[in-house]
């Protein structure tokens, strides 16, 4: 049986640290190499914690191509596949290749500042674009290069299918089966009055279309969050949101079923 290089990441709870110690011991006993960072030779990334810890790991490793699996230590755990009590079964299944890979798409936004400077952000769940807290923001939205609406409200969120169950869901967006490749544009507190006209529901787009955002007042500060990591900009000329070429390869075992997970976690 071939031996693997396994990178383990964990959040900072006592349970997660205990699980890491047990996992490390078992993997080393079986002849695998365990490291605490990501290397180009890593065969598998294991992330111990909740979805937040999973997102942090993916960002820390800069959206690695190698298979990644999560062990849930008491959080919501949408990305997380394994329970701490199933570590031995997980290693057996991994060693015998008894798993499949779920490829998750990601979303990126390309910010062009007034001076022509360009910055990119990538998200596995979503990108949000908002104004200053408690102030409305106004921008033109284009879809596929065509002007569609003049948005007014707190901002917009563009979710991947995998991110549809996160912030998008709290905003009233739809839950999307991750097998569907699309981008979901969900308004955040849109204004729909005789003064301002914005869509009040989510819009679903094929993931090869791009969304353009042109601020009405470029000098006003704009906040962009990719999976909750916030960056702020003054003097934005334009923002383009589209599918990113990066993907996350999630390890899924035989019992995984997205809709069972939705039922378990939300109903
Ligand atoms: P957090 O604010 O500490 O936790 C947000 C919650 O979202 C956690 O319960 C987390 O699960 C859950 N979550 C993350 N990704 C998910 C997914 N794909 N499906 C279902 N639930 C998911 O922030 P965080 O832990 O660093 O996570 C960042 C994410 O928080 C952002 O990407 C955004 O989607 C979400 N967020 C949600 C709201 C909201 O719902 N009002 C507001 C801001 C941000 P675990 O408990 O397993 O970690």
Coordinates of C-alpha atoms and ligand atoms in Angstrom, one line a residue:
X1 CA 0.0 0.0 0.0
X2 CA 1.4 3.4 -0.9
X3 CA 2.3 5.9 1.8
X4 CA 1.1 9.5 1.6
X5 CA 2.1 13.0 2.7
X6 CA -0.8 14.4 4.7
X7 CA -1.0 18.0 5.8
X8 CA -3.2 18.6 8.9
X9 CA -4.7 22.0 9.8
X10 CA -6.9 22.7 12.8
X11 CA -8.7 25.5 14.5
X12 CA -7.8 26.3 18.1
X13 CA -10.3 24.4 20.2
X14 CA -9.2 21.7 22.7
X15 CA -11.3 19.1 20.9
X16 CA -9.7 19.9 17.5
X17 CA -6.2 19.6 19.0
X18 CA -7.1 16.3 20.6
X19 CA -8.5 15.0 17.3
X20 CA -5.3 16.1 15.5
X21 CA -3.2 14.2 18.0
X22 CA -5.2 11.0 17.6
X23 CA -5.2 11.3 13.8
X24 CA -1.5 12.1 13.6
X25 CA -0.7 9.0 15.8
X26 CA -2.8 6.7 13.7
X27 CA -1.4 8.0 10.4
X28 CA 2.2 7.8 11.5
X29 CA 1.6 4.2 12.9
X30 CA 0.5 3.3 9.4
X31 CA 3.6 4.7 7.8
X32 CA 2.3 8.0 6.4
X33 CA 4.1 11.3 6.7
X34 CA 2.2 14.0 8.6
X35 CA 3.1 17.7 8.3
X36 CA 1.6 20.9 9.7
X37 CA 1.8 23.0 6.5
X38 CA 0.9 22.7 2.8
X39 CA 3.7 21.5 0.5
X40 CA 3.5 20.9 -3.3
X41 CA 4.0 17.2 -2.4
X42 CA 1.0 17.1 -0.1
X43 CA -1.3 14.2 -1.1
X44 CA -4.2 15.1 1.2
X45 CA -5.1 18.1 3.3
X46 CA -7.1 17.3 6.5
X47 CA -8.9 20.3 8.1
X48 CA -10.2 19.8 11.7
X49 CA -12.8 22.3 12.9
X50 CA -16.0 23.7 11.2
X51 CA -16.7 25.3 7.9
X52 CA -14.9 28.5 9.1
X53 CA -11.8 26.5 9.7
X54 CA -12.2 24.8 6.4
X55 CA -12.4 28.2 4.6
X56 CA -9.4 29.5 6.5
X57 CA -7.3 26.4 5.4
X58 CA -8.3 26.7 1.8
X59 CA -7.3 30.4 1.8
X60 CA -4.1 29.8 3.7
X61 CA -3.1 27.1 1.1
X62 CA -4.1 29.4 -1.8
X63 CA -6.9 27.1 -3.1
X64 CA -4.7 24.0 -3.4
X65 CA -5.5 21.4 -6.1
X66 CA -4.9 18.3 -3.9
X67 CA -7.8 16.5 -2.3
X68 CA -9.0 18.1 1.0
X69 CA -11.2 16.6 3.7
X70 CA -12.7 18.0 6.8
X71 CA -13.3 16.5 10.3
X72 CA -16.1 18.3 12.1
X73 CA -15.5 19.1 15.7
X74 CA -18.9 20.4 16.7
X75 CA -19.8 23.1 14.2
X76 CA -22.3 23.4 11.4
X77 CA -19.9 21.5 9.1
X78 CA -21.3 21.8 5.6
X79 CA -17.9 21.1 4.0
X80 CA -16.8 18.8 6.8
X81 CA -17.2 15.1 6.0
X82 CA -16.1 13.1 9.0
X83 CA -16.9 12.9 12.6
X84 CA -14.0 12.5 15.1
X85 CA -15.4 9.1 16.2
X86 CA -14.9 7.8 12.6
X87 CA -11.2 8.5 12.1
X88 CA -10.2 4.9 11.8
X89 CA -12.9 4.2 9.1
X90 CA -11.8 7.4 7.3
X91 CA -8.2 6.2 7.1
X92 CA -9.2 2.8 5.9
X93 CA -11.5 4.3 3.2
X94 CA -8.8 6.7 2.2
X95 CA -6.1 4.0 2.0
X96 CA -8.3 1.8 -0.1
X97 CA -9.4 4.6 -2.4
X98 CA -12.9 4.2 -1.3
X99 CA -14.0 7.8 -1.9
X100 CA -14.9 10.2 -4.6
X101 CA -13.9 13.8 -5.3
X102 CA -16.5 16.6 -5.3
X103 CA -15.1 19.5 -7.4
X104 CA -16.3 22.8 -6.1
X105 CA -16.2 25.9 -8.2
X106 CA -15.1 29.3 -6.9
X107 CA -15.9 32.9 -7.6
X108 CA -13.5 35.8 -8.1
X109 CA -13.8 39.6 -8.2
X110 CA -11.5 41.8 -10.1
X111 CA -11.4 45.4 -8.7
X112 CA -10.1 48.1 -11.0
X113 CA -9.2 51.3 -9.1
X114 CA -9.5 54.8 -10.7
X115 CA -5.7 54.8 -11.3
X116 CA -6.0 51.5 -13.3
X117 CA -4.6 49.4 -10.5
X118 CA -6.2 45.9 -10.6
X119 CA -6.7 43.6 -7.6
X120 CA -8.3 40.1 -7.5
X121 CA -10.1 38.3 -4.6
X122 CA -11.3 34.7 -4.7
X123 CA -14.0 33.0 -2.7
X124 CA -15.2 29.5 -2.2
X125 CA -18.5 30.6 -0.7
X126 CA -19.1 34.1 -2.0
X127 CA -18.0 37.6 -2.7
X128 CA -19.9 40.5 -1.1
X129 CA -19.8 44.1 -2.2
X130 CA -21.1 46.6 0.2
X131 CA -20.8 50.3 1.2
X132 CA -20.1 51.8 4.6
X133 CA -22.1 50.3 7.4
X134 CA -25.7 51.8 7.7
X135 CA -25.3 53.8 4.5
X136 CA -26.9 52.8 1.2
X137 CA -24.7 52.2 -1.8
X138 CA -25.7 52.8 -5.4
X139 CA -24.2 51.1 -8.5
X140 CA -25.0 50.1 -12.0
X141 CA -25.1 46.3 -12.5
X142 CA -24.3 44.7 -15.8
X143 CA -24.8 41.1 -16.7
X144 CA -22.8 39.7 -19.6
X145 CA -21.7 43.3 -20.4
X146 CA -25.3 44.7 -20.6
X147 CA -26.6 47.2 -18.1
X148 CA -29.4 45.5 -16.2
X149 CA -30.2 47.5 -13.1
X150 CA -29.3 50.5 -11.0
X151 CA -28.9 48.8 -7.6
X152 CA -29.5 50.7 -4.3
X153 CA -29.3 49.1 -0.9
X154 CA -26.7 47.7 1.4
X155 CA -24.9 45.8 -1.4
X156 CA -24.9 42.5 -3.3
X157 CA -23.6 39.0 -2.7
X158 CA -22.4 36.6 -5.5
X159 CA -22.5 33.1 -4.2
X160 CA -21.1 29.8 -5.7
X161 CA -23.3 26.8 -5.5
X162 CA -21.3 25.5 -2.5
X163 CA -21.7 28.9 -0.8
X164 CA -25.5 29.0 -1.3
X165 CA -26.1 27.5 2.2
X166 CA -23.9 30.2 3.9
X167 CA -24.5 33.9 4.0
X168 CA -26.6 33.7 0.8
X169 CA -29.2 31.5 2.6
X170 CA -29.5 34.0 5.5
X171 CA -30.3 36.7 3.0
X172 CA -33.2 34.7 1.5
X173 CA -31.2 33.2 -1.4
X174 CA -31.8 29.7 -2.7
X175 CA -30.1 26.5 -1.7
X176 CA -28.3 25.1 -4.8
X177 CA -27.2 21.6 -5.3
X178 CA -23.4 21.8 -5.7
X179 CA -23.5 19.7 -8.9
X180 CA -25.1 22.8 -10.6
X181 CA -22.5 25.2 -12.0
X182 CA -23.9 28.7 -11.5
X183 CA -23.5 32.0 -9.8
X184 CA -26.2 33.4 -7.6
X185 CA -26.5 37.2 -7.3
X186 CA -28.4 38.0 -4.0
X187 CA -29.3 41.5 -3.0
X188 CA -28.4 42.7 0.5
X189 CA -31.3 44.9 1.8
X190 CA -32.3 46.2 -1.7
X191 CA -34.4 49.3 -1.9
X192 CA -37.4 49.0 -4.1
X193 CA -39.5 52.1 -3.9
X194 CA -40.7 54.8 -6.3
X195 CA -37.3 56.4 -5.8
X196 CA -35.1 53.4 -6.3
X197 CA -35.7 50.2 -8.2
X198 CA -33.7 47.1 -7.5
X199 CA -34.3 43.4 -7.8
X200 CA -35.5 42.1 -4.4
X201 CA -34.8 38.4 -5.1
X202 CA -31.8 36.4 -6.2
X203 CA -30.8 36.1 -9.8
X204 CA -29.2 32.9 -11.1
X205 CA -26.7 32.9 -13.9
X206 CA -24.7 30.3 -15.8
X207 CA -21.2 30.4 -14.3
X208 CA -19.6 31.5 -17.6
X209 CA -21.3 34.9 -17.4
X210 CA -19.8 37.9 -15.7
X211 CA -21.4 40.6 -13.5
X212 CA -20.1 44.1 -13.7
X213 CA -20.5 46.7 -10.9
X214 CA -19.9 50.3 -11.6
X215 CA -20.2 52.6 -8.5
X216 CA -22.3 55.7 -8.9
X217 CA -19.9 57.7 -6.6
X218 CA -16.5 56.2 -7.1
X219 CA -15.0 58.3 -4.3
X220 CA -17.2 56.5 -1.7
X221 CA -15.5 53.6 0.1
X222 CA -16.5 50.1 -1.0
X223 CA -16.0 46.9 1.1
X224 CA -15.4 43.6 -0.5
X225 CA -15.5 40.4 1.4
X226 CA -14.3 37.0 0.0
X227 CA -15.5 34.3 2.4
X228 CA -15.7 36.9 5.1
X229 CA -12.2 38.4 4.6
X230 CA -12.8 42.1 4.2
X231 CA -10.8 44.5 2.0
X232 CA -11.8 48.2 1.6
X233 CA -11.3 50.4 -1.4
X234 CA -11.7 54.1 -2.2
X235 CA -11.9 55.3 -5.8
X236 CA -13.2 52.1 -7.5
X237 CA -13.8 52.5 -11.2
X238 CA -15.3 49.0 -11.8
X239 CA -15.7 45.6 -10.3
X240 CA -16.1 42.4 -12.3
X241 CA -17.3 39.2 -10.6
X242 CA -17.0 35.9 -12.4
X243 CA -16.2 32.2 -12.0
X244 CA -12.6 31.7 -11.0
X245 CA -10.4 29.0 -12.6
X246 CA -9.5 27.7 -9.1
X247 CA -11.4 24.7 -7.8
X248 CA -11.5 22.9 -4.5
X249 CA -11.4 19.1 -4.6
X250 CA -13.3 17.8 -1.6
X251 CA -13.1 14.2 -0.6
X252 CA -16.5 12.6 -0.1
X253 CA -17.2 9.1 1.2
X254 CA -20.0 6.7 0.3
X255 CA -22.5 8.0 2.8
X256 CA -22.3 11.6 1.6
X257 CA -25.6 13.1 0.3
X258 CA -26.0 16.9 0.0
X259 CA -29.7 16.9 0.6
X260 CA -29.4 14.7 3.7
X261 CA -26.9 17.3 5.0
X262 CA -29.3 20.2 4.2
X263 CA -32.1 18.4 6.0
X264 CA -29.9 17.6 9.0
X265 CA -28.5 21.1 9.4
X266 CA -31.4 23.3 8.5
X267 CA -34.7 21.5 9.3
Ligands
LIG1 P1 -18.6 33.1 11.1 O1 -19.4 34.4 11.0 O2 -17.9 32.8 12.3 O3 -19.6 31.8 10.8 C1 -20.5 31.8 9.8 C2 -21.3 30.5 9.9 O4 -21.5 30.1 8.5 C3 -20.7 29.3 10.6 O5 -21.8 28.6 11.3 C4 -20.2 28.5 9.5 O6 -20.1 27.1 9.8 C5 -21.2 28.7 8.4 N1 -20.8 28.4 7.1 C6 -19.6 28.7 6.4 N2 -19.6 28.3 5.2 C7 -20.8 27.6 5.0 C8 -21.4 26.9 3.9 N3 -20.8 26.8 2.7 N4 -22.6 26.4 4.1 C9 -23.3 26.5 5.3 N5 -22.7 27.2 6.3 C10 -21.5 27.7 6.2 O7 -17.6 33.1 9.8 P2 -16.6 32.0 9.3 O8 -16.8 30.7 10.1 O9 -15.3 32.6 9.1 O10 -17.3 31.7 7.8 C11 -17.2 32.7 6.8 C12 -18.6 32.7 6.2 O11 -19.5 33.2 7.1 C13 -18.7 33.6 5.0 O12 -18.2 32.9 3.8 C14 -20.2 33.8 4.9 O13 -20.9 32.9 4.1 C15 -20.7 33.5 6.3 N6 -21.4 34.7 6.9 C16 -22.7 34.5 7.2 C17 -23.4 35.6 7.6 C18 -24.9 35.4 7.9 O14 -25.4 34.2 7.7 N7 -25.6 36.4 8.3 C19 -22.9 36.9 7.8 C20 -21.5 37.0 7.5 C21 -20.8 35.9 7.0 P3 -19.3 26.4 11.0 O15 -20.1 26.7 12.2 O16 -19.2 25.0 10.6 O17 -18.0 27.1 11.0

